[in-house]
Tab-separated table of C-alpha atoms in Angstrom:
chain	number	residue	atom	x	y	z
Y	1	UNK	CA	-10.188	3.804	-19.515
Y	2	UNK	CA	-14.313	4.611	-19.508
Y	3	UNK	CA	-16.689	3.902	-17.342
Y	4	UNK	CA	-17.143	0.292	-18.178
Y	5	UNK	CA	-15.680	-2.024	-15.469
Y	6	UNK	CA	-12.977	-4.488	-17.340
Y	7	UNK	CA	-13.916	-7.781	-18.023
Y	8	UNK	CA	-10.915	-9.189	-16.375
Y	9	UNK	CA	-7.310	-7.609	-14.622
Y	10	UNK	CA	-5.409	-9.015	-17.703
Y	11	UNK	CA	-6.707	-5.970	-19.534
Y	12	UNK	CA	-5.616	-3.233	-17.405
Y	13	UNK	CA	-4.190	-0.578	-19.165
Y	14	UNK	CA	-0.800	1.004	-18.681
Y	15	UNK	CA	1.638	3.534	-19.900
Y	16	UNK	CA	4.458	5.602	-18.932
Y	17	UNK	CA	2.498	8.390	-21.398
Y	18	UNK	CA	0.330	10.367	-19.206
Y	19	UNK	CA	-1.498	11.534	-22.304
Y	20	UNK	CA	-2.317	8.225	-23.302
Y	21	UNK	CA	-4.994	8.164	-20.016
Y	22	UNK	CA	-8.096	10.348	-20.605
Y	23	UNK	CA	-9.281	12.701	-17.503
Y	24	UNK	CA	-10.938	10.314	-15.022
Y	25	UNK	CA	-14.683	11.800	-14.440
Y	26	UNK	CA	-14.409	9.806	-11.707
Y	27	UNK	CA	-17.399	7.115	-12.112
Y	28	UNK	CA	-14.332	4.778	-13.407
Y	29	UNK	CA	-14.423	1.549	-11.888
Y	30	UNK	CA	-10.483	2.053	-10.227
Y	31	UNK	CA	-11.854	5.956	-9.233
Y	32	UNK	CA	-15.277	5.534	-7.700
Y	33	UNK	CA	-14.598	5.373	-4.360
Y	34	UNK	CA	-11.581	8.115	-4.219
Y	35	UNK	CA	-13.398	11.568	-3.608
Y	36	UNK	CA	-12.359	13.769	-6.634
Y	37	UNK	CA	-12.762	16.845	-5.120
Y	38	UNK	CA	-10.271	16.104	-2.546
Y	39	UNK	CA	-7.120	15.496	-5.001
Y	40	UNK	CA	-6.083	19.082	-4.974
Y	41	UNK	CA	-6.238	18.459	-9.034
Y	42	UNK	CA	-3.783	15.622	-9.370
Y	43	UNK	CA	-6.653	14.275	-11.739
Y	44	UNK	CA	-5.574	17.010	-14.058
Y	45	UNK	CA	-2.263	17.693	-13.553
Y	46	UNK	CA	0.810	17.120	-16.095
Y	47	UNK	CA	3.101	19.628	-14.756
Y	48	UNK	CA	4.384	19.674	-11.147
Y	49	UNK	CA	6.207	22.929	-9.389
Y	50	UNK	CA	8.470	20.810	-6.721
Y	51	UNK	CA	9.939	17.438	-5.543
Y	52	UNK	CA	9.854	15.733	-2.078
Y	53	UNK	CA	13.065	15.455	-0.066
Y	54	UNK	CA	14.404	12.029	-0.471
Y	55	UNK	CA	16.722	11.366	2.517
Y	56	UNK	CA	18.526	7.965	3.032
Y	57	UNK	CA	20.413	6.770	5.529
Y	58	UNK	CA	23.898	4.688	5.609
Y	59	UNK	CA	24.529	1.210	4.125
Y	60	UNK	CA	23.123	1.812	1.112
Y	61	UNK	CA	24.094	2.817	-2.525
Y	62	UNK	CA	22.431	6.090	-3.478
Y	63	UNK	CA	22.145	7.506	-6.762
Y	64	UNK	CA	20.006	10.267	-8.212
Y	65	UNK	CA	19.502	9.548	-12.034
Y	66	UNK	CA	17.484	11.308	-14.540
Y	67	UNK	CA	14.796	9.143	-16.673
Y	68	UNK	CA	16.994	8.003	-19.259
Y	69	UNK	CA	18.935	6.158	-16.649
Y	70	UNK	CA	17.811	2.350	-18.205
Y	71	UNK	CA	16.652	0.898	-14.887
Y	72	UNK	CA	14.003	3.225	-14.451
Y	73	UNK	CA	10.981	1.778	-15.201
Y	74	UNK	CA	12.512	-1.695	-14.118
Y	75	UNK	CA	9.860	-2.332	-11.387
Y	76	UNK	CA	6.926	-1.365	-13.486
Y	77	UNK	CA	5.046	0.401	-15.863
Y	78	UNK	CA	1.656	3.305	-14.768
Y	79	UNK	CA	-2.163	1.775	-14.921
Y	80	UNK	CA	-3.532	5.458	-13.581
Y	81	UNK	CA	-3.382	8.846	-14.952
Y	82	UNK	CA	-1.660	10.209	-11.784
Y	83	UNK	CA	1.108	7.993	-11.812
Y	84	UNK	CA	1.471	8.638	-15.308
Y	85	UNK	CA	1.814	12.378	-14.526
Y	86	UNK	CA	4.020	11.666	-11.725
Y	87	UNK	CA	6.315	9.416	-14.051
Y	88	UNK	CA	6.295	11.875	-16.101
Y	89	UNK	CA	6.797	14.961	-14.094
Y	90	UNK	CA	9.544	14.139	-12.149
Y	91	UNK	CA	13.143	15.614	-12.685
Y	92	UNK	CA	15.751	13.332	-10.755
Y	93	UNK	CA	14.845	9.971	-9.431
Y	94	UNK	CA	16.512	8.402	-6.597
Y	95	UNK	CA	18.117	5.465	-6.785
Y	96	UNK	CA	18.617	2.767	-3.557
Y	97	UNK	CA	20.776	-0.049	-4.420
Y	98	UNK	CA	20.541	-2.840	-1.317
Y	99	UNK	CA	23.977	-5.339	-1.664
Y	100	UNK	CA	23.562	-7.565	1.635
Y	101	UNK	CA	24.331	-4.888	4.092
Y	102	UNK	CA	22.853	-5.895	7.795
Y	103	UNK	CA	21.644	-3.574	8.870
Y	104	UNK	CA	17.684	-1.245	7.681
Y	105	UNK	CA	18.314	1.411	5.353
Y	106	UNK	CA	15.756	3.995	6.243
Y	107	UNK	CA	14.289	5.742	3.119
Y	108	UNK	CA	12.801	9.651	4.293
Y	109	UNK	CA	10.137	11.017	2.113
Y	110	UNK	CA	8.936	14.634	3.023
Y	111	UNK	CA	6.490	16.257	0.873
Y	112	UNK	CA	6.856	19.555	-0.105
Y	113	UNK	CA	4.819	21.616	2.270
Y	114	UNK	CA	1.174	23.035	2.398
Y	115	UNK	CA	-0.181	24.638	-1.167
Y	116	UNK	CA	2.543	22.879	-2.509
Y	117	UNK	CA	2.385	20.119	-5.549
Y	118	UNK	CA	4.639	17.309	-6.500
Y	119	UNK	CA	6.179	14.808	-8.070
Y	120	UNK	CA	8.469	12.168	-7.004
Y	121	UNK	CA	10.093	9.154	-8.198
Y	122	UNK	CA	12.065	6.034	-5.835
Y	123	UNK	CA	13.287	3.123	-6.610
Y	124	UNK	CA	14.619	0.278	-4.447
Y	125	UNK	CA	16.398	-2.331	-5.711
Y	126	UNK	CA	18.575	-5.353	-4.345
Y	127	UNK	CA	21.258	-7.264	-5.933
Y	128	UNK	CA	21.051	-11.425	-5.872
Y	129	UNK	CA	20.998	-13.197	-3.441
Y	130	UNK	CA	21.297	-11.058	-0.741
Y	131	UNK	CA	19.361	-9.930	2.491
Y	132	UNK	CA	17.725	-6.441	3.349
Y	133	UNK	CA	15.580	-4.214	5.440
Y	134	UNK	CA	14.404	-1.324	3.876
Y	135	UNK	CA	11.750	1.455	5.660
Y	136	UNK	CA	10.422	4.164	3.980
Y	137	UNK	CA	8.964	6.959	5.500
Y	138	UNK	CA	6.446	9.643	4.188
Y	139	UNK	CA	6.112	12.575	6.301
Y	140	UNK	CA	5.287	16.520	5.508
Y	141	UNK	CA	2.412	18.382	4.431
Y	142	UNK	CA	1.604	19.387	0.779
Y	143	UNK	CA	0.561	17.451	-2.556
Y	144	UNK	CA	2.465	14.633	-3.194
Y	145	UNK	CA	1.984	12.337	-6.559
Y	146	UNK	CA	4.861	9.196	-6.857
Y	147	UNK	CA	6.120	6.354	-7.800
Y	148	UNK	CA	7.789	3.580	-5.902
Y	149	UNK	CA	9.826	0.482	-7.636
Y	150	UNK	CA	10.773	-2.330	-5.640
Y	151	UNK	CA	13.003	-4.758	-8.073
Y	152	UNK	CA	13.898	-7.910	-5.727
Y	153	UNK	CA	16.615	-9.550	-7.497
Y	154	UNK	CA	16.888	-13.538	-8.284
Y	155	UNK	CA	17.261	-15.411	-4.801
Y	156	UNK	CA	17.196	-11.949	-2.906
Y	157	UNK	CA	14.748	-11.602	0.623
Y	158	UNK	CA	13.903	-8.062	0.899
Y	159	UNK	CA	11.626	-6.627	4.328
Y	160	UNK	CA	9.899	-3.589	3.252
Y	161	UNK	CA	7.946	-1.377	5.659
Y	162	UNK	CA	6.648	1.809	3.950
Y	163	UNK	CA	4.558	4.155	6.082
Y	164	UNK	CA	2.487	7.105	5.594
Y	165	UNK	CA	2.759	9.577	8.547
Y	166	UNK	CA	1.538	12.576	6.726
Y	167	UNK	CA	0.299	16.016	8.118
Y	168	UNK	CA	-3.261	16.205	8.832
Y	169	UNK	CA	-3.317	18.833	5.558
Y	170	UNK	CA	-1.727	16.020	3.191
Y	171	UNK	CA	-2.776	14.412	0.426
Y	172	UNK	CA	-0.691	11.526	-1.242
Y	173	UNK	CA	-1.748	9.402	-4.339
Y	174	UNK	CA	1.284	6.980	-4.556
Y	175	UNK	CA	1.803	3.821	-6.624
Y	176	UNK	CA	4.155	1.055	-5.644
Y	177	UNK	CA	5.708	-1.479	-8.248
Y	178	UNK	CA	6.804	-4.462	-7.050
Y	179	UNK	CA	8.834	-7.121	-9.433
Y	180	UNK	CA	9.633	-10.231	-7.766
Y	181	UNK	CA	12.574	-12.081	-9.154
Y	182	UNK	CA	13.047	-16.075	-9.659
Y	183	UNK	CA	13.139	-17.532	-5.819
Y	184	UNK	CA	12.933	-14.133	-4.646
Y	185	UNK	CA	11.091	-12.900	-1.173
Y	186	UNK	CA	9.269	-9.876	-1.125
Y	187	UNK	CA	7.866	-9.221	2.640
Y	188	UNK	CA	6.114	-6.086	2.478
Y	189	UNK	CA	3.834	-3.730	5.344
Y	190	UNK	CA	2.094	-1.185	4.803
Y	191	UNK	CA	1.119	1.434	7.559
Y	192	UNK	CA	-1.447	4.774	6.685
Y	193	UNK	CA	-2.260	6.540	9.393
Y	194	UNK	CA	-1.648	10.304	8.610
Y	195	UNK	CA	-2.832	12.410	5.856
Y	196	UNK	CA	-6.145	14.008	4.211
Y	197	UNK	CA	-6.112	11.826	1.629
Y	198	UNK	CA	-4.194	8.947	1.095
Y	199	UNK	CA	-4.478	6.942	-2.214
Y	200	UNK	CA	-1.799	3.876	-2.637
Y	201	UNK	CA	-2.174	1.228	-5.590
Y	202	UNK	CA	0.037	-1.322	-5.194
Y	203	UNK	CA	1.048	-4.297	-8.158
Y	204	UNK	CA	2.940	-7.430	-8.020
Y	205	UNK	CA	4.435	-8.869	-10.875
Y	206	UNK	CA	6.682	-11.953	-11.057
Y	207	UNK	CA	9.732	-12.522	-13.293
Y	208	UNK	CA	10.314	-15.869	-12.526
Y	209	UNK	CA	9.211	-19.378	-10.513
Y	210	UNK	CA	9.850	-19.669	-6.981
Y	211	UNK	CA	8.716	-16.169	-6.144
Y	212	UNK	CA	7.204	-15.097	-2.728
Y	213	UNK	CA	5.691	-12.040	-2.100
Y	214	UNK	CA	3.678	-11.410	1.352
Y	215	UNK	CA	1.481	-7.712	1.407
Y	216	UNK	CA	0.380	-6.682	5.114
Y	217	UNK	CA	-1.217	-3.417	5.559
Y	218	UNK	CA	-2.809	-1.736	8.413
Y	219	UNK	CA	-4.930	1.694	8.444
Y	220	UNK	CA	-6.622	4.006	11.168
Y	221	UNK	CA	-8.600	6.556	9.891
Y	222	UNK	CA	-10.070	9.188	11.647
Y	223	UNK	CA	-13.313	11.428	11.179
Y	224	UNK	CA	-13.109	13.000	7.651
Y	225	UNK	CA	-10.182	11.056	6.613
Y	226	UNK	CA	-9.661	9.058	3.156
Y	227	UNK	CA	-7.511	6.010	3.451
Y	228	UNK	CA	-7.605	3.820	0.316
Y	229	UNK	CA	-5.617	0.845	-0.660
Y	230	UNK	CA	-5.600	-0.667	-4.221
Y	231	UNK	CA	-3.684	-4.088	-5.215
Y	232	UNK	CA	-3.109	-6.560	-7.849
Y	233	UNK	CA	-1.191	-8.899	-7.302
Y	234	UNK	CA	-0.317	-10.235	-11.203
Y	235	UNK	CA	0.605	-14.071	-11.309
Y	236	UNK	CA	1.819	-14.644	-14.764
Y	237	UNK	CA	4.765	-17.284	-14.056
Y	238	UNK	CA	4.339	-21.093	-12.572
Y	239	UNK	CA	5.609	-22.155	-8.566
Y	240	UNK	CA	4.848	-18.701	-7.013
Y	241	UNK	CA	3.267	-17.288	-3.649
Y	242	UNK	CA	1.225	-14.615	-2.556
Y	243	UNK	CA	-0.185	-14.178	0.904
Y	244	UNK	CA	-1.788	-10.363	1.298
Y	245	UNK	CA	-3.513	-9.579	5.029
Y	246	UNK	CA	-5.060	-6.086	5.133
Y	247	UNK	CA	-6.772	-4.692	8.505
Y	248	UNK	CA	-7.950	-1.453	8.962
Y	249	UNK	CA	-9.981	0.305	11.916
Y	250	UNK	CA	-12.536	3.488	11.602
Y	251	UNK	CA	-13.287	6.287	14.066
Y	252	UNK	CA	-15.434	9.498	13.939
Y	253	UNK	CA	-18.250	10.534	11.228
Y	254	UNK	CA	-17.072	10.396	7.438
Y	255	UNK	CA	-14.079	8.568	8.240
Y	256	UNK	CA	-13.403	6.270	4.989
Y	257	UNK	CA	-11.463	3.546	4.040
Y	258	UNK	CA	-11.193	1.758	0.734
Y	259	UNK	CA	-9.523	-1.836	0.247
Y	260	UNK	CA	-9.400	-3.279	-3.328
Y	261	UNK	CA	-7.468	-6.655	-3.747
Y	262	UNK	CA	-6.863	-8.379	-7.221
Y	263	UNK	CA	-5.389	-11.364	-7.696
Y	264	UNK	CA	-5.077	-12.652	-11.529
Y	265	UNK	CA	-4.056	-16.044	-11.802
Y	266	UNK	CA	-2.668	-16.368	-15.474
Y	267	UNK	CA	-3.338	-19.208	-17.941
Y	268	UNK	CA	0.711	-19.637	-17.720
Y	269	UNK	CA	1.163	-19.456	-14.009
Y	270	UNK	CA	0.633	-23.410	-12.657
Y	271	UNK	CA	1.411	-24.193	-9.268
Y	272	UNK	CA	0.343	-20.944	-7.680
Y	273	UNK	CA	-0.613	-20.695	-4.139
Y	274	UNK	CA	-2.319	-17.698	-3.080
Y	275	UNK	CA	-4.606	-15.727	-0.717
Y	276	UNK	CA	-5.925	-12.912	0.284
Y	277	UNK	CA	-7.710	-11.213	3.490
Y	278	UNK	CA	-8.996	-7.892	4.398
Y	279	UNK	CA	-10.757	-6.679	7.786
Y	280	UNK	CA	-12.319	-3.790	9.087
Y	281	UNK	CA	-13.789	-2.673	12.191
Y	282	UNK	CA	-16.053	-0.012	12.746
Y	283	UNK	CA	-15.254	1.538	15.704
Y	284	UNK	CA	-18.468	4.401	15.586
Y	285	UNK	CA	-21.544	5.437	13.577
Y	286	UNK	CA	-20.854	7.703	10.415
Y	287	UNK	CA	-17.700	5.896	9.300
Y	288	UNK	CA	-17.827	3.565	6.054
Y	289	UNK	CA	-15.757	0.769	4.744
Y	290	UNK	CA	-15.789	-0.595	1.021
Y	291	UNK	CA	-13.725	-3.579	0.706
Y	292	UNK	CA	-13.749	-5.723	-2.618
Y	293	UNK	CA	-11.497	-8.734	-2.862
Y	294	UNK	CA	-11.662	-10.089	-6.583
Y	295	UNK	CA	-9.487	-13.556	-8.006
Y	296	UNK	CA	-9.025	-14.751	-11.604
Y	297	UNK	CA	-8.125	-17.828	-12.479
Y	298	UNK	CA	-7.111	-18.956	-15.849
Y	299	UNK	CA	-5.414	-22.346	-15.124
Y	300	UNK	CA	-6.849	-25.558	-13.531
Y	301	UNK	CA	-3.533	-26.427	-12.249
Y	302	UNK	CA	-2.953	-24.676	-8.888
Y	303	UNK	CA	-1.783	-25.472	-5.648
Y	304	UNK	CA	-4.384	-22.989	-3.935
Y	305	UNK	CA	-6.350	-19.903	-4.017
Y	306	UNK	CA	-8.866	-17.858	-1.926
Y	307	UNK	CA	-10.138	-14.432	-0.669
Y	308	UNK	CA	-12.355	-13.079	1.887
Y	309	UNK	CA	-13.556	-9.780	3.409
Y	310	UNK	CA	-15.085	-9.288	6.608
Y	311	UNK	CA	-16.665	-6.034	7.931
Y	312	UNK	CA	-17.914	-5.691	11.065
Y	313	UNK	CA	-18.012	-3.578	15.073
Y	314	UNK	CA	-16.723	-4.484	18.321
Y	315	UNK	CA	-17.026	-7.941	19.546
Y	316	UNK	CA	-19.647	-7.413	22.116
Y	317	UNK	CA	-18.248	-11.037	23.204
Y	318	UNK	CA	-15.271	-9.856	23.654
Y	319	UNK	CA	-15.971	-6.441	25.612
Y	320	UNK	CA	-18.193	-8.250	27.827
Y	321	UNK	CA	-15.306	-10.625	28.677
Y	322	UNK	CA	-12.900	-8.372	29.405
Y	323	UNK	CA	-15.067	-6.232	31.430
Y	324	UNK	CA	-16.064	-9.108	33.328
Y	325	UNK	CA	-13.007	-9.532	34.499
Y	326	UNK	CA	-12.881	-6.044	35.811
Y	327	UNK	CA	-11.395	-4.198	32.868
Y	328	UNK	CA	-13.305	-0.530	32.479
Y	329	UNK	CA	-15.336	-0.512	29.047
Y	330	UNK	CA	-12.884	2.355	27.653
Y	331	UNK	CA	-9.708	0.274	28.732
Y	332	UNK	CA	-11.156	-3.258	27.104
Y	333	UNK	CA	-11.947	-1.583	23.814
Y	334	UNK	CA	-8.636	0.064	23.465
Y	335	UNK	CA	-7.039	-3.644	24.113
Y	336	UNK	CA	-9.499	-5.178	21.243
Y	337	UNK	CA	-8.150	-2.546	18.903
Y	338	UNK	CA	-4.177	-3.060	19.744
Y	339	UNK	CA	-5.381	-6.997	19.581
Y	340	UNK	CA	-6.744	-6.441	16.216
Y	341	UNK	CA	-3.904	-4.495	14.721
Y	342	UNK	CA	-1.546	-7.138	16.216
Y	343	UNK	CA	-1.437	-9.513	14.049
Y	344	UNK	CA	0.494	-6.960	11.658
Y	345	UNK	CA	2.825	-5.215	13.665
Y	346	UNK	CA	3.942	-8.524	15.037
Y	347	UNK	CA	5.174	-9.137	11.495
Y	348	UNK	CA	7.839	-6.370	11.757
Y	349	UNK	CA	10.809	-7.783	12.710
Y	350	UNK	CA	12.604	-4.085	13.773
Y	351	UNK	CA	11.995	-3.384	17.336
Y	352	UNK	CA	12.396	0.048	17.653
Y	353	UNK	CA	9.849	0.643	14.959
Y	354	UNK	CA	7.090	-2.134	15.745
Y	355	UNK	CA	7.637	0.160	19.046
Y	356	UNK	CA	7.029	3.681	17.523
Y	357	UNK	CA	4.206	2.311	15.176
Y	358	UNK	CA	2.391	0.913	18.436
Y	359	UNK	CA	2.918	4.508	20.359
Y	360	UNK	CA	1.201	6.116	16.755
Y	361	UNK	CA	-1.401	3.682	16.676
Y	362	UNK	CA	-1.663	4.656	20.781
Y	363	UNK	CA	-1.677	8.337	20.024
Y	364	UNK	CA	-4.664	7.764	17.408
Y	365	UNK	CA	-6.586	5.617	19.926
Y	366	UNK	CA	-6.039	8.600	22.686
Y	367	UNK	CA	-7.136	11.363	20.414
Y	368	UNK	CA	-10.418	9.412	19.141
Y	369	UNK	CA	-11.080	8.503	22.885
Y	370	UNK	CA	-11.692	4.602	22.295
């Protein structure tokens, strides 16, 4: 909770109490790169005036529960002062129970509007063995602070696409739970691409062997924007997976993004095969990138581990063969940018909205003029 970076990820602290977290000052090893003056107070806040509209669609089961509702907190339990105040802020949680129906459920989070502040609690959960598709949406202007469970039942596959698609006046600091069942799937992207500020710490935890979970993200951020991504991905059980792939691209003077990846490989958790990636590009002078991937390992006896980060500009290789072969400089730069943010959207399997996150991701390239 000080200043003091922990010695390892096993002793991250949590609670559902928000008054068991002190006031972050903000030189806090899991606050130093989020800009404290930009958080509208969500540092500070325990009480919140509104709640986002939570709209889903058909082929789901929908409930809205209060907090003594006993699979609440199912999914995962606060390590942050804001999702503590968020847990405990909200009035009625919402409730998305996934029982093998075909076809995506489409989860519609809008935030409560501009000078606006609040709290918000979802949680998506599957039954066994089934299959689902499940994309959530976060769109509106205003203050948003949440929490997201994901509970993928034993021998369930669940897709998850969550994106944020905030106003330009937003600011979101979100955290998403994710407990992975015995032989469970979890196949999760993440998109950011609107907002002021957008904060999202992600954790994994197991409940069982034979779990799988699979973290893509992709960010643009444009000048003055603040995209960060936190993760830990907790391996506490033996014969489980994790593959996380993060890319994100930079335009326009005090653009920022933030990627931290932790992966804790527990004395208990033999067999594990894991890895983890993240990539930036640069696309122009005055934007930054802080990427830190971090792995534990407590056990000898693993299948395989890694991490890497690379940061870096435009290929000039690759510019000067596409323009070579008669491609303007403008037009080849746009096409290394789509190449580079391929490799994720090629992982979501729903047509229609691999198609509307490539005409966002075009909109962003047109407005920055790469």
């Amino acid at each position: 909770m000080g200043s003091k970076p922990l010695a390892s990820a096993s002793e991250r602290f949590t609670s559902y109490d928000v008054a068991a977290f002190e006031v972050p000052s903000g030189r806090e090893e899991n606050w130093r790169f989020t800009p404290k003056r930009r958080l509208r107070g969500l540092w500070e806040t325990t009480e919140f005036s509104a709640a986002p509209e939570v709209v889903v669609s058909d082929g789901a089961s929908v409930e809205t529960v209060g907090r003594d509702d006993a699979r609440i907190g199912e999914g995962g339990i606060p390590a942050d002062r804001i999702a503590a105040a968020a847990w405990s802020g909200f009035d009625r949680a919402t409730v998305v129970t996934l029982d093998g129906t075909p076809e995506p459920v489409t989860v519609t989070v809008t935030g409560p509007g501009e000078g606006v502040v609040a709290a918000g609690h979802v949680q998506i959960r599957t039954t066994p063995h089934t299959v689902a598709t499940v994309v959530v949406v976060n769109r509106g202007s205003g203050t948003l602070a949440d929490n997201l469970e994901v509970v993928v039942a034993d021998g369930s596959t669940l897709h998850l696409v969550v994106t944020e698609e905030w106003a330009d006046d937003a600011v979101h600091a979100g955290a998403h739970h994710f407990s992975v069942g015995r032989d469970a799937t979890l196949r999760a992207v993440a998109v950011q691409l609107g907002g002021d500020l957008v904060r999202i710490v992600s954790t994994v935890n197991y409940r069982g062997p034979g779990g799988d979970a699979e973290l893509l993200g992709l960010g643009y951020a444009d000048a003055e924007q603040h995209l960060e991504q936190r993760l830990l991905v907790d391996h506490g059980v033996s014969h489980c997976r994790s593959n996380v792939l993060y890319k994100n691209a930079l335009q326009g003077t005090g653009a920022h993004t933030v990627w931290i990846g932790d992966v804790l490989i527990r004395a208990a958790a033999e067999s594990t095969e894991t890895f983890e990636f993240n990539r930036n590009l640069v696309l122009t002078p005055g934007a930054r990138a802080d990427s830190v991937p971090n792995l534990e390992i407590e056990t000898g006896e693993i299948v395989s581990a890694g991490h890497a980060s690379a940061t870096g500009r435009f290929d000039d290789e690759q510019l000067f063969y596409l323009q070579s072969r008669g491609i303007p400089e403008d037009a080849a730069r746009r096409l290394v940018v789509r190449g580079f943010f391929g490799e994720i959207l090629s992982k979501i399997t729903l047509p229609d909205l691999r198609e509307r996150l490539e005409a966002l991701v075009e909109a962003e390239l047109a407005v920055t003029g790469v």
